[in-house]
PDB file of C-alpha atoms in Angstrom:
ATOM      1  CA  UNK A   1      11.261  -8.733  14.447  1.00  0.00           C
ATOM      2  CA  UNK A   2       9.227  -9.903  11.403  1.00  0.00           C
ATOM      3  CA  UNK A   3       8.523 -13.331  11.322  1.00  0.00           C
ATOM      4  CA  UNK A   4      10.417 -14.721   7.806  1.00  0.00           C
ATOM      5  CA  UNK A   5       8.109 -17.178   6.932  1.00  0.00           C
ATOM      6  CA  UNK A   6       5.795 -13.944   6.127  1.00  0.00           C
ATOM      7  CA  UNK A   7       8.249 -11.143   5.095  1.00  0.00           C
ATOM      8  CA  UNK A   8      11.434 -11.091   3.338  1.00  0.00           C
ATOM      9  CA  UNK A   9      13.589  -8.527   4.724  1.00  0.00           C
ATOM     10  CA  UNK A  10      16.793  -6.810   2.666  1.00  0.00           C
ATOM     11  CA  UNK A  11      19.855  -5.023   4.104  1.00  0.00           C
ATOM     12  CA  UNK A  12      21.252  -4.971   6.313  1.00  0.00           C
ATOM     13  CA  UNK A  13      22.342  -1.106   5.798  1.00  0.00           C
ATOM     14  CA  UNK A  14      24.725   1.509   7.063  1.00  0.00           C
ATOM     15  CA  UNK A  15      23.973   4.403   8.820  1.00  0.00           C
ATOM     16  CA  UNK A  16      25.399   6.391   5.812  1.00  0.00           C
ATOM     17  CA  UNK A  17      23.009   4.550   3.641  1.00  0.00           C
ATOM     18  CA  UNK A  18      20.037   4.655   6.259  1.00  0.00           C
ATOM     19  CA  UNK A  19      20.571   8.637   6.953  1.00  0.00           C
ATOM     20  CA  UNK A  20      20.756   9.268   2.648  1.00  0.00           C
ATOM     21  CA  UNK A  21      17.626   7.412   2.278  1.00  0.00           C
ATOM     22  CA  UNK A  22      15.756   8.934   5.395  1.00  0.00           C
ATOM     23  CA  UNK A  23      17.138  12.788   5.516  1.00  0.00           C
ATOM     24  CA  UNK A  24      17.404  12.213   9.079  1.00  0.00           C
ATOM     25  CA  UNK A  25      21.245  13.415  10.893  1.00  0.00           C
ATOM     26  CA  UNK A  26      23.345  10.957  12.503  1.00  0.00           C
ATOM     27  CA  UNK A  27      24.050  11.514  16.348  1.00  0.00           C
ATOM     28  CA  UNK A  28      26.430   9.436  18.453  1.00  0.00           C
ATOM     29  CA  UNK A  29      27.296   7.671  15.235  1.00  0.00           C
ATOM     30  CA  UNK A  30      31.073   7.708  14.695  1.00  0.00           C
ATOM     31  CA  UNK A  31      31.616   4.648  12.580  1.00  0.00           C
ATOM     32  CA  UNK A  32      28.731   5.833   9.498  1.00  0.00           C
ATOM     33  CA  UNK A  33      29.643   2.308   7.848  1.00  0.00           C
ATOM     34  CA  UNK A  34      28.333   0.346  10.708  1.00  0.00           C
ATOM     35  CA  UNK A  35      25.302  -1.064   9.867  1.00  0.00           C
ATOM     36  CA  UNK A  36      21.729  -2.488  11.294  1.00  0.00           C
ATOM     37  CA  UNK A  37      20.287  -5.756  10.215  1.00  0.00           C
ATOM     38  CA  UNK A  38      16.257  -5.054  10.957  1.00  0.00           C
ATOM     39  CA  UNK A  39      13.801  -2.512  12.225  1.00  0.00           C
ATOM     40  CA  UNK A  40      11.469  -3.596  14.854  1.00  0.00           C
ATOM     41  CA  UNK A  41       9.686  -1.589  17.987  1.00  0.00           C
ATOM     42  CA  UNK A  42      11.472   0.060  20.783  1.00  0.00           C
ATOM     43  CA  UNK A  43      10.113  -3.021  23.165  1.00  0.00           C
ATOM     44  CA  UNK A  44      11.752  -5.728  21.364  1.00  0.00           C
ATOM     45  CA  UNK A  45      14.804  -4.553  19.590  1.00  0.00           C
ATOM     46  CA  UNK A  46      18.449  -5.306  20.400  1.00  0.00           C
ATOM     47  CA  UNK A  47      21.959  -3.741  19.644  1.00  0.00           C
ATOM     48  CA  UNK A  48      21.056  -4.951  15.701  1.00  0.00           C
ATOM     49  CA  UNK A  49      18.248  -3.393  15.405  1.00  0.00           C
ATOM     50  CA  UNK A  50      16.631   0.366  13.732  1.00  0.00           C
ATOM     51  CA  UNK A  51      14.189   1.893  16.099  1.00  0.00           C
ATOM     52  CA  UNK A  52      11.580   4.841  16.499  1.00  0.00           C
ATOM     53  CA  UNK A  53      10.442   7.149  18.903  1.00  0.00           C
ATOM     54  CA  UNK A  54       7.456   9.440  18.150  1.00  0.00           C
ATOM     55  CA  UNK A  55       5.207   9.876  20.794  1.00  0.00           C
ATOM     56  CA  UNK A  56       6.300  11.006  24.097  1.00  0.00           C
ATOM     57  CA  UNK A  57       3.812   8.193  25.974  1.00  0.00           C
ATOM     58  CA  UNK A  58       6.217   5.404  25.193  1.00  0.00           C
ATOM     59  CA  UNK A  59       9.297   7.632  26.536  1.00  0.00           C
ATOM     60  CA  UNK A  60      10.178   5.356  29.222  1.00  0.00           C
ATOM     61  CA  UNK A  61      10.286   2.377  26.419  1.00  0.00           C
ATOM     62  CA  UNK A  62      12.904   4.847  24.904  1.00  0.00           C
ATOM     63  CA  UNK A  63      14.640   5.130  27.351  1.00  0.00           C
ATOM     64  CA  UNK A  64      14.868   1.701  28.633  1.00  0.00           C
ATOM     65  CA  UNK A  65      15.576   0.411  24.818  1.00  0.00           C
ATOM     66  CA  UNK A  66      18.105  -2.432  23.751  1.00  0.00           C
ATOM     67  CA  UNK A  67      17.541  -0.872  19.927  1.00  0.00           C
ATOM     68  CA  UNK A  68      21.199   0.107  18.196  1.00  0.00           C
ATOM     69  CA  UNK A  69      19.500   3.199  16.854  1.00  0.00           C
ATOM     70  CA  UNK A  70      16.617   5.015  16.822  1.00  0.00           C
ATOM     71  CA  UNK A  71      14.966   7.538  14.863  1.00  0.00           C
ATOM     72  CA  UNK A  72      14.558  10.797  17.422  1.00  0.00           C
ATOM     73  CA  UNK A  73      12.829  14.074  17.450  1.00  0.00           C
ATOM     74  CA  UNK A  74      16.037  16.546  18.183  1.00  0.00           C
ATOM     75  CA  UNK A  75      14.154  17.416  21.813  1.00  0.00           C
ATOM     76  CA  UNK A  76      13.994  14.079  22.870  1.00  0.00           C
ATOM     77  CA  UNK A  77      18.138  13.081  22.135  1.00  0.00           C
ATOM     78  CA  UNK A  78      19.173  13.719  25.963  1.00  0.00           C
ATOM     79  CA  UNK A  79      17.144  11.048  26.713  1.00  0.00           C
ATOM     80  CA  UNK A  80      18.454   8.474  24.865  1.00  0.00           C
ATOM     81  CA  UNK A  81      20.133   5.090  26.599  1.00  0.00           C
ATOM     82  CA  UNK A  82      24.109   5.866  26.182  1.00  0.00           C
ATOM     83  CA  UNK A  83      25.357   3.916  23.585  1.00  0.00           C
ATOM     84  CA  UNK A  84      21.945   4.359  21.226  1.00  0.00           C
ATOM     85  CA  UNK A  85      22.992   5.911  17.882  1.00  0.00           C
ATOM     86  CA  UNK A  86      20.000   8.560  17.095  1.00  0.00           C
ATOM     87  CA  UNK A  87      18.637   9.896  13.846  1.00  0.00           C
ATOM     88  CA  UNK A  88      17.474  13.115  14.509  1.00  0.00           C
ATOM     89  CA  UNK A  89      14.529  14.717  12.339  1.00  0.00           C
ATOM     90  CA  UNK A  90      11.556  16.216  13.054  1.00  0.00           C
ATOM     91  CA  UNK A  91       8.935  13.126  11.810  1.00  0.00           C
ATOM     92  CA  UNK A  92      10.631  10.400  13.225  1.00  0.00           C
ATOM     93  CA  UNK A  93       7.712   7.782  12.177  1.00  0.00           C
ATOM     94  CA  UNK A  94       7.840   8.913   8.273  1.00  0.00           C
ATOM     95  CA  UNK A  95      11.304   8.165   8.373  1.00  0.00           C
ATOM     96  CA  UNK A  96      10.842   5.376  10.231  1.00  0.00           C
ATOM     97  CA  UNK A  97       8.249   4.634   7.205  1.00  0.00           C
ATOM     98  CA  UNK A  98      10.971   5.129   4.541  1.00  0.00           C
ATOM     99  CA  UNK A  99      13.545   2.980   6.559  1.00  0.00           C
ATOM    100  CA  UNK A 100      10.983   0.286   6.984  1.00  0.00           C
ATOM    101  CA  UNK A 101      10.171  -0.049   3.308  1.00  0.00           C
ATOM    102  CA  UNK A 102      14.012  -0.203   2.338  1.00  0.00           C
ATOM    103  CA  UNK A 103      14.127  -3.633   4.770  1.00  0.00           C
ATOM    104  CA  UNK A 104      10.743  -4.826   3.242  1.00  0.00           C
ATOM    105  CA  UNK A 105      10.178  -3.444  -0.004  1.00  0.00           C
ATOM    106  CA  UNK A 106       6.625  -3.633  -1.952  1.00  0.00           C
ATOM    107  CA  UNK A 107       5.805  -6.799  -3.864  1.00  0.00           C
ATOM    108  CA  UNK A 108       6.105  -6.509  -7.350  1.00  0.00           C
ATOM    109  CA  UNK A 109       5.454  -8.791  -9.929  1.00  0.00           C
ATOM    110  CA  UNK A 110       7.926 -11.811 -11.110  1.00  0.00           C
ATOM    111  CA  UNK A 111       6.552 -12.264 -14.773  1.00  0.00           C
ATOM    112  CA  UNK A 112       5.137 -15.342 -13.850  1.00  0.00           C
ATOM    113  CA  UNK A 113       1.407 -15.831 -15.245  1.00  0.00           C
ATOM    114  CA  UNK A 114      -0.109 -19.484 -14.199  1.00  0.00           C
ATOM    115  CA  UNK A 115      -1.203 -21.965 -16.341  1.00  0.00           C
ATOM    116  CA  UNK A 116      -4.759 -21.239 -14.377  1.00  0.00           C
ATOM    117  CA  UNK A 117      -5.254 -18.070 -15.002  1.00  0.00           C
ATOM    118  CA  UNK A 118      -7.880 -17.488 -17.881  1.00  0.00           C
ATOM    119  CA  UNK A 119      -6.537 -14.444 -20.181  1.00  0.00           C
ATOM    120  CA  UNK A 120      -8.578 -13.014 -23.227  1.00  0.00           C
ATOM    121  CA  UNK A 121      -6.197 -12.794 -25.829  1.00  0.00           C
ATOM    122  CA  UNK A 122      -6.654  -8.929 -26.355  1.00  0.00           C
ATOM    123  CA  UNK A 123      -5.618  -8.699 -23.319  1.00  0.00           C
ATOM    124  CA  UNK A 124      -2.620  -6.762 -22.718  1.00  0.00           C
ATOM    125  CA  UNK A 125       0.277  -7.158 -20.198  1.00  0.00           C
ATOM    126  CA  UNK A 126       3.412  -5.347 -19.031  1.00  0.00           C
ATOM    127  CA  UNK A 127       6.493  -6.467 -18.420  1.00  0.00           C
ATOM    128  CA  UNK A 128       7.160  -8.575 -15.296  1.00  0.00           C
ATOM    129  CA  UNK A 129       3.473  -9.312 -14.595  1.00  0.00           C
ATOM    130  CA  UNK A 130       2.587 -11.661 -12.448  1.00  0.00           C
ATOM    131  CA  UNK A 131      -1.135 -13.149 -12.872  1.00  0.00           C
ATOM    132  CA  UNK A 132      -1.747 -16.367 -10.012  1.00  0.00           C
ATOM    133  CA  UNK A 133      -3.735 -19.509 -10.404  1.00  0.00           C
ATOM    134  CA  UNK A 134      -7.739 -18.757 -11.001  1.00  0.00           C
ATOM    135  CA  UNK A 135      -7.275 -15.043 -11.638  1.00  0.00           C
ATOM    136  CA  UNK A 136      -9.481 -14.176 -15.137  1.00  0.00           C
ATOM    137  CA  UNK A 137      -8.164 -11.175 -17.475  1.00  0.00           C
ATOM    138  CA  UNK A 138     -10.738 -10.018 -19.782  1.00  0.00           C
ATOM    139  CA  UNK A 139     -11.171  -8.469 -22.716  1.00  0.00           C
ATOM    140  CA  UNK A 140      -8.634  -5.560 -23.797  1.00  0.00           C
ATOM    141  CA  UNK A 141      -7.526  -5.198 -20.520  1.00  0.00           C
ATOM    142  CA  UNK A 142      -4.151  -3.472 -19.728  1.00  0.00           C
ATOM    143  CA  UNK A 143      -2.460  -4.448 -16.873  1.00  0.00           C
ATOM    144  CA  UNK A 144       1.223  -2.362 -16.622  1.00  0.00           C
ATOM    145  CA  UNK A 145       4.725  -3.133 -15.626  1.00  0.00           C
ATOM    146  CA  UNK A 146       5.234  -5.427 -12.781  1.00  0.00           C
ATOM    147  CA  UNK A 147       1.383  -5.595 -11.701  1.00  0.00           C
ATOM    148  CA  UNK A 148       0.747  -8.593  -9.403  1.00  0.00           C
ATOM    149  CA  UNK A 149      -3.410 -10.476 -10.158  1.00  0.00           C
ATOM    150  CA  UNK A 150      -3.729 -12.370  -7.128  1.00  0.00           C
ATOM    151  CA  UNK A 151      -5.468 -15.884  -7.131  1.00  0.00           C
ATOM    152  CA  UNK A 152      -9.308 -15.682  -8.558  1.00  0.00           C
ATOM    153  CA  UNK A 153      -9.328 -12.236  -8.698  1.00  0.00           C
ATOM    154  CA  UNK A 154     -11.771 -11.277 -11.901  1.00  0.00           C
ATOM    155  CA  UNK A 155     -10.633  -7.729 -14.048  1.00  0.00           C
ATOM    156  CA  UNK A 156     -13.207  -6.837 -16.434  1.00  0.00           C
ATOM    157  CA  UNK A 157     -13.491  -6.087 -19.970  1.00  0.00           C
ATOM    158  CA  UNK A 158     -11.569  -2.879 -20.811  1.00  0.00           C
ATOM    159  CA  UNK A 159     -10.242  -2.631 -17.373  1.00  0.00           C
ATOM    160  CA  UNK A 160      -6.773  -0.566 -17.206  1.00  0.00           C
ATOM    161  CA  UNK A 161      -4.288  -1.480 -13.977  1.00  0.00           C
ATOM    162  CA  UNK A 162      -1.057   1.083 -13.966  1.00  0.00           C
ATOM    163  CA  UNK A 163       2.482  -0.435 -13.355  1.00  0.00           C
ATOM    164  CA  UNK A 164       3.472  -1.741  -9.723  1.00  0.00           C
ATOM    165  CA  UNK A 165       0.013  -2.358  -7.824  1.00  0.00           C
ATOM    166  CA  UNK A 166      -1.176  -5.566  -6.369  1.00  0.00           C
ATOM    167  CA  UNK A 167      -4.889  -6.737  -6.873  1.00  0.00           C
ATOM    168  CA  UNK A 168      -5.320  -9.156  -3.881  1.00  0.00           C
ATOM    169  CA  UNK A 169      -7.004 -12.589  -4.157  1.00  0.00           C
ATOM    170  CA  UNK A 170     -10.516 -12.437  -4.855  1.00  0.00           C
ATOM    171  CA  UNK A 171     -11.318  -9.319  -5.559  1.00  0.00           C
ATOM    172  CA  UNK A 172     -13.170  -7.980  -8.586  1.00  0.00           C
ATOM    173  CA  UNK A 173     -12.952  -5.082 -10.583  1.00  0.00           C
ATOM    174  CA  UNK A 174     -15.022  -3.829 -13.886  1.00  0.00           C
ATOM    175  CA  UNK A 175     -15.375  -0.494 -15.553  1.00  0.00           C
ATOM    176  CA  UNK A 176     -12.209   0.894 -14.073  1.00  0.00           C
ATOM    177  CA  UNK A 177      -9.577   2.596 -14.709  1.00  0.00           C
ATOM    178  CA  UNK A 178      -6.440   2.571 -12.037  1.00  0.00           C
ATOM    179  CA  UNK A 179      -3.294   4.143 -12.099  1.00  0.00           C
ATOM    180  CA  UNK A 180      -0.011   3.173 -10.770  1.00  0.00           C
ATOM    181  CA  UNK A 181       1.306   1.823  -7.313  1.00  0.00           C
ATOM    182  CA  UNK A 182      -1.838   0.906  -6.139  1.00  0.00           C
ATOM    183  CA  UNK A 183      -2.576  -1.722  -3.511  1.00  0.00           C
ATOM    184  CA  UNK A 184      -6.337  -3.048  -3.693  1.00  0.00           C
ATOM    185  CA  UNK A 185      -6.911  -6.155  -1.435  1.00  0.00           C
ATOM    186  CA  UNK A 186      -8.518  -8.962  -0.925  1.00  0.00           C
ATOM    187  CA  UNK A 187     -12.379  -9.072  -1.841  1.00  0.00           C
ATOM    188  CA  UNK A 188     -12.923  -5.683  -2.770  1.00  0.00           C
ATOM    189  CA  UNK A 189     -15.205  -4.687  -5.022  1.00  0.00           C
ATOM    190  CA  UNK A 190     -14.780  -1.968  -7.991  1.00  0.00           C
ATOM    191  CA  UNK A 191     -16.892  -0.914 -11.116  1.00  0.00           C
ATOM    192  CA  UNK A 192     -19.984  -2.566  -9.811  1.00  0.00           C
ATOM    193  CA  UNK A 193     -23.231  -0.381 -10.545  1.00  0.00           C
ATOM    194  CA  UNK A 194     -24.092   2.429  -8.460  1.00  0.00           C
ATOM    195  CA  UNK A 195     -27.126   2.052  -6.505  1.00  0.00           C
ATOM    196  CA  UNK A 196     -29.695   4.035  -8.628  1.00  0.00           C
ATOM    197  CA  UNK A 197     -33.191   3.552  -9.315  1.00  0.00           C
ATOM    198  CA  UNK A 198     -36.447   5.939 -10.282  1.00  0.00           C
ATOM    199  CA  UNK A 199     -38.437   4.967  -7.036  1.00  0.00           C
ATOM    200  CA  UNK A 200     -42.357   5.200  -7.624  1.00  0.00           C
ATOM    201  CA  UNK A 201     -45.815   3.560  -6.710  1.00  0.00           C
ATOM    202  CA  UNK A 202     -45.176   1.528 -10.029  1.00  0.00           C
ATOM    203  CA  UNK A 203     -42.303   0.037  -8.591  1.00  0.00           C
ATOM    204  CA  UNK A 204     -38.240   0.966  -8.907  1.00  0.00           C
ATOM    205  CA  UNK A 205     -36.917   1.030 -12.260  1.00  0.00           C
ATOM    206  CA  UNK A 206     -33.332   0.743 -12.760  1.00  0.00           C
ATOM    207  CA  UNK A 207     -30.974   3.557 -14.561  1.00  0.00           C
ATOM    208  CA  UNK A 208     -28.334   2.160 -16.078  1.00  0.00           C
ATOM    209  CA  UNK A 209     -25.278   3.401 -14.261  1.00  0.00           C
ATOM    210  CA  UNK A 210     -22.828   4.388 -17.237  1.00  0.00           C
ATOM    211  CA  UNK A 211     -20.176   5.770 -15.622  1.00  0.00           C
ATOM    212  CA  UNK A 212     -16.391   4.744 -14.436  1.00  0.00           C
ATOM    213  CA  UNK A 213     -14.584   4.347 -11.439  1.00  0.00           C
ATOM    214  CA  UNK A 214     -11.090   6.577 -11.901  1.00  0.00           C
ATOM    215  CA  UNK A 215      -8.371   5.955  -9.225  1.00  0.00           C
ATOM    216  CA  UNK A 216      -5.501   7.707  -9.420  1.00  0.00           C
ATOM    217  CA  UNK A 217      -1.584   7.026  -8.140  1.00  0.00           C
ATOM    218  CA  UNK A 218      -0.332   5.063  -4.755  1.00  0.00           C
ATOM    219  CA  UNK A 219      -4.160   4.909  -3.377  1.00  0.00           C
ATOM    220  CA  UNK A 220      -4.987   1.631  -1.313  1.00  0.00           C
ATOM    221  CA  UNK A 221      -8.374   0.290  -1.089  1.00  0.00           C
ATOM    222  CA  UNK A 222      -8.873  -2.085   1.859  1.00  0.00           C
ATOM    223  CA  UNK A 223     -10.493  -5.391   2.322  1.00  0.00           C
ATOM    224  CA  UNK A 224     -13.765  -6.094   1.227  1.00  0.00           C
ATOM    225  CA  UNK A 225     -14.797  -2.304   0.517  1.00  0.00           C
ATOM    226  CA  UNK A 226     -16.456  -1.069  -2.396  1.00  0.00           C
ATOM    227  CA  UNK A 227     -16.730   1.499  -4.571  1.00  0.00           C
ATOM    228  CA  UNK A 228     -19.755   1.767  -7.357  1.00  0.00           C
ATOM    229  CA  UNK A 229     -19.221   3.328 -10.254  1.00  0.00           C
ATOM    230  CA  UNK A 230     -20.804   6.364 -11.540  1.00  0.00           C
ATOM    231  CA  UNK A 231     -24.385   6.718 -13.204  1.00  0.00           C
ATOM    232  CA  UNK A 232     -23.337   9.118 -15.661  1.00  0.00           C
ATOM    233  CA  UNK A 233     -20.503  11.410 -14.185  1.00  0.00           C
ATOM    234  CA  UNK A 234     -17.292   8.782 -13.587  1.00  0.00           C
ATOM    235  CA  UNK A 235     -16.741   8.164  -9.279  1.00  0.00           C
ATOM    236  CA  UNK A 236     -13.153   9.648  -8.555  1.00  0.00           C
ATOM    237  CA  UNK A 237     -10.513   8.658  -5.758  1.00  0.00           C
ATOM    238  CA  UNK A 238      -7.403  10.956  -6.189  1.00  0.00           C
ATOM    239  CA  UNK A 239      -3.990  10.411  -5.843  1.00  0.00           C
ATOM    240  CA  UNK A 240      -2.924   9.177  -1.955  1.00  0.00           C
ATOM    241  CA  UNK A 241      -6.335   7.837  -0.932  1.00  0.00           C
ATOM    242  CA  UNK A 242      -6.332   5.310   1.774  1.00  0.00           C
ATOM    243  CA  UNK A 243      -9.532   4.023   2.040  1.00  0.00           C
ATOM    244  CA  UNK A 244     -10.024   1.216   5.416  1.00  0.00           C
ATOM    245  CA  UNK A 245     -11.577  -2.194   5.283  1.00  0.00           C
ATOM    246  CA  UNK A 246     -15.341  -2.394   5.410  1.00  0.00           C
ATOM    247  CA  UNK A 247     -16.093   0.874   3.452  1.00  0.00           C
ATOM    248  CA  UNK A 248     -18.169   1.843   1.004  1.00  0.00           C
ATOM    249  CA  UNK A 249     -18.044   4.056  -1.948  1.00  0.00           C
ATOM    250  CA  UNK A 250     -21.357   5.322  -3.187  1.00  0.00           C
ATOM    251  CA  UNK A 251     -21.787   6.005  -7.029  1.00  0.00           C
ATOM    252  CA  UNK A 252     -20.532  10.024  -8.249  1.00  0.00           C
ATOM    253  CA  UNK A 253     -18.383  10.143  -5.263  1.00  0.00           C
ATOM    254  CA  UNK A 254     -15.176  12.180  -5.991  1.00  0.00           C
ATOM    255  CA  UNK A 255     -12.589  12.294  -2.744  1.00  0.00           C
ATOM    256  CA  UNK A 256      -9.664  14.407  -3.382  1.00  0.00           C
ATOM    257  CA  UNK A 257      -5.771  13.844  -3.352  1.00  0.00           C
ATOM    258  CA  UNK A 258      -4.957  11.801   0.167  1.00  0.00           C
ATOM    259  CA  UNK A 259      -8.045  11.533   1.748  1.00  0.00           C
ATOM    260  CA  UNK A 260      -8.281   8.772   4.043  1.00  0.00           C
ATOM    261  CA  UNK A 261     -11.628   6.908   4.679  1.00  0.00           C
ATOM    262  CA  UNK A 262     -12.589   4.720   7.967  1.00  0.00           C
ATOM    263  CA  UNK A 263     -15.023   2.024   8.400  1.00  0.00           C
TER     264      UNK A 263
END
């Protein structure tokens, strides 16, 4: 189970509640109010506890389970320990996903901006924002609704940051413009130039790079990537990207809706 030092967990729910949230059916479930305190793997969990199975490798952890319930592909219910109570559906790991996130919802910001943050004072800022000690805001930024600035991370002149997304501590971002729900964390880089330069025998001269970096919805950027903005055309990352740690975005790139990028 996760450690609470680290995460702070909600419920406990119902299988009603966990079944309406998921989509998944109820099986060997006759009491739908009882409920289940915390999700954890198949390995660890006890009576308590909201399980998954998903890929048939681990079916003898399945089978030999503790776990109260467990979400189930429909072929795989016969082999469930007696007294398991099974959701049934045919992605058991999404809705373990969805389950998961209902015990340990996303951070989101408690309107609480330190007295160590530098903010311009054009500078605008949603509701609930949270900016932490060293972060800088500059100029005729927009930050939305319940945005969290983690500690010394820098946001650029003009820079616009949707509602409910998390800039992690240290990183920096400049001629940007993000949408909502997005995660970006710690020590990545956005908005820097592109890497472009007329090569010659007289040397490299530099072209300005005088585009943007667009991100759209719910896309996560991982530690210490980067992603250059555009020389002229804008560099795009579409709705659902997941891009790793390590990575690096050259300048013009455009990746569509939920492409997912490894180092």
């Amino acid at each position: 189970m996760a450690d609470p030092r680290f995460f702070h967990r909600k419920g406990p729910f119902s299988i009603k509640e966990i079944a309406e949230l998921t989509g998944a059916t109820p099986v060997n479930a006759p009491d739908a109010e009882r409920r289940f305190d915390d999700v954890a793997p198949l390995q660890i969990a006890d009576s308590t506890i909201l399980s998954f199975f998903d890929n048939r490798k681990y079916i003898d952890a399945f089978v030999g389970s503790s776990a109260g319930a467990c979400f189930v592909r429909p072929e795989f219910a016969d082999r469930a320990p007696k007294n398991m109570v099974l959701f049934t559906t045919d992605d058991p790991y999404r809705a373990y996903a969805k389950a998961a996130t209902a015990y340990y919802p996303f951070e989101t910001g408690n309107g609480v901006i330190s007295d160590h943050a530098v903010i311009d004072p054009t500078a605008k800022l949603g509701t609930g924002v949270q900016i932490d000690a060293c972060a800088v805001i500059g100029a005729n930024c927009e930050i939305g609704d319940g945005t969290i600035i983690a500690s010394n991370a820098v946001i650029g002149d003009g820079v616009v940051i949707g509602s409910g997304c998390k800039v992690g501590a240290g990183a920096t971002i400049s001629h940007s413009l993000i949408g909502n729900l997005c995660l970006i964390y710690p020590g990545a880089r956005i908005g820097q130039d592109g890497f472009g330069f007329a090569m010659g025998p007289q040397g490299h001269a530099k072209v300005p790079q005088l585009g943007r970096v667009v991100i759209g919805n719910d896309v996560e950027v991982g530690s210490n990537s980067t992603i250059d903005r555009g020389a002229g055309p804008d560099t795009v990352i579409g709705n659902g990207c997941r891009i790793d740690n390590l990575v690096q975005i050259g300048h013009n790139v455009e990746l569509g809706m939920g492409c997912v990028i490894v180092s």
